[in-house]
XYZ file of C-alpha atoms in Angstrom:
425
model
C 0.000 0.000 0.000
C 1.393 3.349 -1.037
C 1.785 5.623 1.964
C 0.367 9.107 1.509
C -0.065 11.842 4.098
C -3.549 10.761 5.145
C -2.598 7.121 5.615
C 0.609 8.048 7.442
C -1.266 10.377 9.796
C -3.893 7.689 10.488
C -1.248 5.046 11.230
C 0.682 7.322 13.600
C -2.427 8.446 15.484
C -3.960 4.967 15.825
C -0.615 3.479 16.880
C -0.329 6.053 19.665
C -3.962 5.506 20.729
C -3.285 1.800 21.288
C 0.382 1.967 22.369
C 0.112 4.872 24.769
C 3.533 6.416 25.320
C 3.466 8.593 28.477
C 5.182 11.974 28.622
C 4.395 13.041 32.182
C 2.228 12.105 35.156
C 0.229 14.268 37.536
C -0.185 12.756 40.992
C -2.717 15.424 41.954
C -5.144 14.600 39.131
C -4.074 10.920 38.882
C -3.632 11.382 35.130
C -0.997 10.895 32.430
C -0.151 13.139 29.516
C 0.641 10.898 26.561
C 1.960 11.379 23.035
C -1.532 10.964 21.610
C -2.705 13.998 23.615
C -0.235 16.144 21.668
C -1.378 14.609 18.378
C -5.025 15.285 19.230
C -4.207 18.948 19.771
C -2.148 19.371 16.584
C -3.835 17.175 13.965
C -7.254 18.897 13.951
C -5.502 22.117 12.840
C -4.317 20.336 9.678
C -7.837 19.161 8.832
C -9.818 22.330 9.590
C -11.509 22.265 6.125
C -12.924 18.849 7.054
C -15.194 20.490 9.646
C -17.873 20.374 6.955
C -17.998 16.606 7.466
C -19.443 17.034 10.959
C -23.158 16.308 11.178
C -25.717 16.684 13.919
C -26.218 13.271 15.509
C -26.438 11.813 19.046
C -22.628 11.811 19.376
C -22.171 15.492 18.536
C -25.185 16.363 20.709
C -23.672 14.458 23.651
C -20.246 16.100 23.301
C -21.790 19.576 23.080
C -24.077 18.971 26.064
C -21.265 17.538 28.172
C -19.074 20.554 27.333
C -21.819 23.039 28.245
C -22.616 21.164 31.470
C -18.953 21.206 32.462
C -18.651 24.909 31.705
C -21.635 25.633 33.956
C -20.475 23.284 36.713
C -16.973 24.805 36.701
C -18.416 28.052 38.037
C -19.744 26.182 41.088
C -17.349 23.288 41.650
C -14.216 24.504 39.891
C -12.145 22.342 37.572
C -8.799 20.674 37.294
C -6.538 19.096 34.731
C -9.023 16.297 34.026
C -11.668 18.807 32.995
C -9.745 19.174 29.710
C -10.710 15.606 28.786
C -13.752 16.885 26.883
C -11.382 18.709 24.492
C -9.606 15.453 23.643
C -12.939 13.655 23.285
C -14.046 16.233 20.706
C -10.691 16.127 18.888
C -10.661 12.315 18.750
C -14.229 12.255 17.438
C -13.420 14.837 14.755
C -10.311 12.969 13.565
C -12.301 9.739 13.481
C -14.779 11.461 11.159
C -11.927 12.757 8.976
C -10.160 9.427 8.533
C -13.463 7.588 8.272
C -14.319 9.739 5.240
C -10.890 9.660 3.624
C -9.803 6.005 4.004
C -11.380 3.157 2.010
C -12.066 -0.247 3.569
C -8.920 -1.866 2.161
C -6.685 0.802 3.671
C -8.392 0.487 7.058
C -7.976 -3.284 7.054
C -4.253 -2.952 6.379
C -3.827 -0.191 8.935
C -5.459 -2.345 11.635
C -2.961 -5.112 10.835
C -0.119 -2.615 11.180
C -1.462 -1.489 14.557
C -1.438 -5.109 15.715
C 2.216 -5.260 14.613
C 2.988 -2.140 16.670
C 1.349 -3.711 19.729
C 3.306 -6.959 19.302
C 6.579 -5.046 18.964
C 5.795 -3.085 22.135
C 4.951 -6.243 24.112
C 8.136 -7.988 22.982
C 10.330 -4.993 23.784
C 8.633 -4.511 27.152
C 9.176 -8.174 28.043
C 12.841 -7.937 27.043
C 13.358 -4.817 29.175
C 11.613 -6.440 32.165
C 12.945 -9.942 31.487
C 14.087 -10.314 35.079
C 10.758 -9.313 36.605
C 8.051 -10.671 34.314
C 6.147 -11.718 37.424
C 5.693 -8.033 38.226
C 4.380 -7.450 34.704
C 1.839 -10.256 34.488
C 1.063 -11.494 38.021
C -1.324 -9.419 40.125
C 0.260 -10.694 43.335
C 3.417 -8.660 42.773
C 3.941 -4.933 42.609
C 4.365 -3.287 39.222
C 4.538 0.420 39.954
C 7.425 1.037 37.568
C 6.267 -1.205 34.724
C 5.353 0.397 31.402
C 2.101 -1.035 30.089
C 0.636 -0.646 26.623
C -1.998 1.566 28.225
C -1.274 4.117 30.923
C -4.413 2.734 32.595
C -2.425 -0.368 33.585
C -2.597 -4.080 32.907
C -6.412 -4.293 32.870
C -6.746 -1.716 30.100
C -3.892 -3.315 28.153
C -5.710 -6.656 28.137
C -8.988 -4.989 27.179
C -7.348 -3.001 24.379
C -5.873 -6.164 22.879
C -9.294 -7.829 22.962
C -10.910 -4.804 21.312
C -8.176 -4.633 18.672
C -8.787 -8.270 17.754
C -12.381 -7.346 16.860
C -11.127 -4.780 14.346
C -9.181 -7.591 12.667
C -12.143 -9.921 12.176
C -12.062 -11.385 8.679
C -8.297 -10.988 8.233
C -5.525 -13.585 8.395
C -4.115 -11.737 11.387
C -7.242 -12.308 13.468
C -6.195 -15.671 15.059
C -2.922 -14.057 16.163
C -4.714 -11.035 17.624
C -7.340 -13.145 19.413
C -4.691 -15.527 20.785
C -2.559 -12.682 22.161
C -5.619 -11.019 23.703
C -6.775 -14.221 25.400
C -3.326 -15.197 26.728
C -2.548 -11.680 27.969
C -5.920 -11.380 29.708
C -5.503 -14.794 31.354
C -1.959 -14.069 32.591
C -2.892 -10.597 33.841
C -6.114 -11.942 35.428
C -8.143 -9.278 33.675
C -11.887 -9.900 33.907
C -12.778 -7.357 31.235
C -10.018 -8.665 28.975
C -11.253 -12.249 29.251
C -14.842 -11.214 28.580
C -13.731 -9.076 25.631
C -11.671 -11.919 24.157
C -14.630 -14.292 24.583
C -16.922 -11.816 22.810
C -14.401 -11.430 19.989
C -14.105 -15.197 19.487
C -17.882 -15.525 19.697
C -18.368 -12.947 16.932
C -15.786 -14.716 14.779
C -17.575 -18.051 15.273
C -20.957 -16.511 14.529
C -19.751 -14.918 11.307
C -18.317 -18.257 10.188
C -21.582 -20.036 10.919
C -23.037 -22.880 8.868
C -26.526 -21.790 9.815
C -27.762 -18.570 11.387
C -27.413 -19.766 14.986
C -25.304 -22.946 14.873
C -21.956 -21.484 15.929
C -23.497 -18.994 18.333
C -25.286 -21.686 20.312
C -22.214 -23.914 20.119
C -20.056 -21.123 21.535
C -22.517 -20.359 24.348
C -22.839 -24.038 25.211
C -19.081 -24.582 25.392
C -18.664 -21.364 27.404
C -21.242 -22.547 29.957
C -19.590 -25.977 30.249
C -16.174 -24.393 30.770
C -17.587 -21.941 33.326
C -19.410 -24.591 35.357
C -16.422 -26.938 35.168
C -14.118 -24.143 36.255
C -16.324 -23.217 39.223
C -16.455 -26.835 40.357
C -12.700 -27.207 39.933
C -12.000 -23.961 41.766
C -13.692 -25.367 44.879
C -10.980 -28.020 44.958
C -8.005 -26.233 43.396
C -7.324 -22.527 43.749
C -7.578 -20.895 40.281
C -6.612 -17.191 40.416
C -8.453 -16.320 37.187
C -11.777 -17.578 38.565
C -11.136 -15.852 41.877
C -11.257 -12.570 39.961
C -14.928 -13.260 39.131
C -15.819 -13.905 42.776
C -18.087 -11.117 44.059
C -17.075 -11.872 47.638
C -13.663 -10.402 46.827
C -15.312 -7.129 45.746
C -17.358 -7.109 48.964
C -14.205 -7.493 51.039
C -12.608 -4.621 49.126
C -15.649 -2.444 49.802
C -15.229 -2.949 53.547
C -11.727 -1.486 53.088
C -13.213 1.474 51.171
C -11.565 0.414 47.889
C -12.789 -1.325 44.758
C -15.759 -0.858 42.454
C -18.513 -1.320 45.034
C -17.014 1.394 47.218
C -16.773 3.737 44.208
C -20.347 3.054 43.125
C -21.673 3.554 46.649
C -19.917 6.925 46.991
C -21.095 7.974 43.526
C -24.676 7.245 44.584
C -24.237 9.499 47.617
C -22.939 12.306 45.387
C -25.851 11.886 42.966
C -28.326 12.354 45.810
C -27.099 15.945 46.062
C -26.886 16.764 42.342
C -28.405 14.974 39.328
C -27.397 17.580 36.756
C -23.647 16.996 36.710
C -20.522 18.057 38.583
C -18.503 18.642 35.399
C -15.907 16.555 33.581
C -13.152 15.422 35.922
C -14.939 16.540 39.094
C -16.697 13.241 39.843
C -14.164 11.444 42.055
C -12.889 14.617 43.845
C -16.485 15.535 44.810
C -17.116 11.921 45.896
C -14.089 12.147 48.168
C -15.314 15.413 49.699
C -18.815 14.062 50.338
C -17.808 10.631 51.655
C -14.598 11.621 53.416
C -12.783 8.755 51.682
C -9.693 8.850 49.478
C -9.734 6.796 46.282
C -6.798 5.545 44.239
C -8.878 5.602 41.054
C -9.695 8.717 39.025
C -13.008 7.317 37.678
C -15.834 5.092 38.926
C -15.188 2.169 36.514
C -18.660 2.454 34.976
C -18.948 5.006 32.189
C -22.749 5.218 32.424
C -22.506 6.125 36.084
C -19.548 8.396 35.262
C -21.506 10.372 32.663
C -24.502 10.660 35.004
C -22.232 11.889 37.800
C -20.239 14.396 35.733
C -22.580 15.247 32.855
C -25.921 14.923 34.555
C -29.047 13.102 33.508
C -29.261 15.194 30.329
C -25.843 13.993 29.094
C -26.531 10.370 30.022
C -29.805 10.344 28.058
C -28.023 11.626 24.955
C -25.266 9.059 25.399
C -27.850 6.267 25.668
C -29.457 7.597 22.479
C -26.060 7.317 20.786
C -25.660 3.753 22.067
C -29.061 2.817 20.646
C -28.215 4.517 17.347
C -25.010 2.494 17.006
C -26.718 -0.729 18.064
C -29.584 -0.595 15.572
C -27.791 1.057 12.660
C -26.930 -1.400 9.858
C -23.263 -1.610 8.925
C -21.229 -2.922 6.011
C -17.574 -3.648 5.318
C -15.118 -2.394 7.918
C -17.958 -0.495 9.574
C -19.214 -3.879 10.821
C -15.964 -4.440 12.721
C -15.984 -0.874 14.036
C -19.563 -1.348 15.231
C -18.618 -4.614 16.984
C -15.602 -2.834 18.559
C -17.857 -0.084 19.936
C -20.522 -2.476 21.237
C -17.928 -4.630 23.000
C -16.455 -1.499 24.605
C -19.923 -0.373 25.691
C -20.565 -3.775 27.270
C -17.243 -3.808 29.150
C -17.906 -0.189 30.159
C -20.230 -1.379 32.929
C -17.163 -2.493 34.923
C -14.253 -0.634 33.308
C -13.061 2.520 31.513
C -13.699 6.187 32.238
C -15.736 6.986 29.116
C -13.264 9.626 27.929
C -10.901 7.198 26.180
C -9.708 8.773 22.933
C -9.729 5.463 21.033
C -13.434 4.987 21.800
C -14.456 8.416 20.524
C -12.144 8.104 17.530
C -14.029 5.017 16.378
C -17.380 6.600 17.212
C -16.453 9.353 14.753
C -15.296 6.808 12.183
C -18.545 4.835 12.556
C -20.688 7.909 11.886
C -18.482 9.049 9.000
C -18.777 5.721 7.217
C -22.489 5.625 7.933
C -22.923 9.081 6.323
C -20.954 7.921 3.278
C -23.075 4.789 2.924
C -26.312 6.798 3.137
C -25.054 9.333 0.603
C -24.026 6.625 -1.867
C -27.385 4.897 -1.468
C -29.225 8.170 -2.121
C -27.145 8.844 -5.223
C -27.726 5.347 -6.584
C -31.493 5.698 -6.077
C -31.756 8.925 -8.100
C -33.236 8.441 -11.623
C -30.696 8.826 -14.405
C -31.276 10.035 -17.977
C -31.318 7.347 -20.654
C -27.740 6.471 -21.568
C -26.253 8.303 -18.580
C -23.244 6.605 -17.080
C -22.544 4.590 -20.293
C -19.932 6.642 -22.117
C -18.181 3.665 -23.634
C -21.105 1.425 -24.520
C -24.499 1.631 -26.210
C -27.310 -0.715 -27.141
C -29.049 -1.274 -30.485
C -32.251 -3.123 -31.283
C -31.540 -6.561 -32.651
C -27.995 -6.616 -31.266
C -27.398 -8.719 -28.157
C -25.017 -7.351 -25.551
C -23.340 -3.981 -25.261
C -21.708 -2.384 -28.274
C -18.554 -0.375 -27.694
C -18.365 3.196 -28.860
C -15.909 2.243 -31.644
C -18.244 -0.475 -32.900
C -21.176 1.935 -32.713
C -19.421 4.516 -34.855
C -18.293 1.949 -37.428
C -21.781 0.506 -37.744
C -23.440 3.929 -37.756
C -21.238 5.195 -40.593
C -23.238 3.636 -43.530
C -26.515 4.732 -41.938
C -25.333 8.306 -41.670
C -24.239 8.259 -45.323
C -27.629 6.842 -46.386
C -29.472 9.558 -44.489
C -27.265 12.190 -46.090
C -28.126 10.806 -49.548
C -31.864 11.041 -48.809
C -31.420 14.572 -47.683
C-alpha cells in the first residue's frame, strides 16, 4: 500500500492511541499526559476544512451537552486538569470522522494489521526490558509500579485493548494471532474485562463463520457454559486465580476497606443524591471524596454510564444512551461492521471498566458515523433516476444486437446509416 499523508497520519495516530507512550504524570489529578494527547491537539488544525464533514447526531449532541454542562459546573465546583478531557474527546471524534471519510475499507484493514504489529513489537520490547521481573508485569500478586504497560491505565486496560483490537481484525488472516494474544494476555494478567472481551471477539468470529444462522453462536454459548461450570467446580478443589477474579465476595471485602468498584459506586450514589445535573468533567471522584470523606486511588468510577450521570448529569446520560441505541440498531457494512462490533464490545465492558473519555473509543465513534454518512449518501445517489444512456460513455445498445456495443463499434456501424441519411437529404 502506497503511503500518503492521510494514511501516514492515520497510522501514527492509531498506533499512539493503542500503544500509549506517556510523557508526564500528575499525581494530583491521577492522570498521564501521553503522546496521543499532543497529536489530538495538533492534527485537527491540519484538517480544519474537514469540519464540513461534521453532522448533527447523538454523538455530537452528547459532546456539546457535556461541554456546556462542564462549563456551567466549573463556576460552582471549579475544575482541574481532568476537565480538559472533553477537548480530547471532541478532537478524537473529529479525527475519526476525517479518517473515516478519507480512508477506504482496504486501507483500514491494512492499517489495523499494522497497529497489531505495533502492539506486538511493544509487548516484545517490554518483556525484554523487564525480562528479570516478568512476574511483576503479568502477576497481580506482585507490585508493578514502575512497569510500562501498553496503556497508561495499567494491565487491565492493556488486556482490554488487545481484545478490542482483535475485533477490528475480524475477517483478516491476522485475526487468530490477535485473538490468541488477547486471550493469553488477559488470562496471565487476570483481567476480567479482557477475558470477557476476548470471549466476545471469538464468539463474533464463530458466529460470522456459521453454517446456519445460529449454529456457531449456540455452540459457543454451550461450550462457554460448560467451561464456566467446570471451572467453578474445579476452583472449589483447586485454587484458580483467574476464577477468583470473578468472585463477588472479593469485591465485597474490598468495599469494607473502602476500595474497589462497590465502594466507588456507593460513593457515587451518595454524590448523585445531592446533584443529578452533573458536577462537570473530571470533578466526579474529587467531589465523591469530599462528600464521603474517603480517598480513592482511582480517578473514575469504573462504569462510564454512572460516570456520565455523575459528571454530565441526567441530560448527558440520556443523549449518550441515544447514541448507544443509534449504534446498536444502525446497519453496517464492510469495515464499519468491525468498528460497530468494537464499539458495542467497549460499551458492554464499560459497565465495569473505563472512564468513558478514552480517545480510542471516541475516535471510532467518529469513524462509525463518517462511514455511515458515506453509505447513506451513496445509497441516495444510486437511487436517483438517471437520464437514458447516462453513465454509459463507452457502450451503447441497439435493437436486434445482443449485448453492449462499444463506442468504436457503434461509430463503425453507424457510418453507412449516416451516409444513407445524407443521400436522402
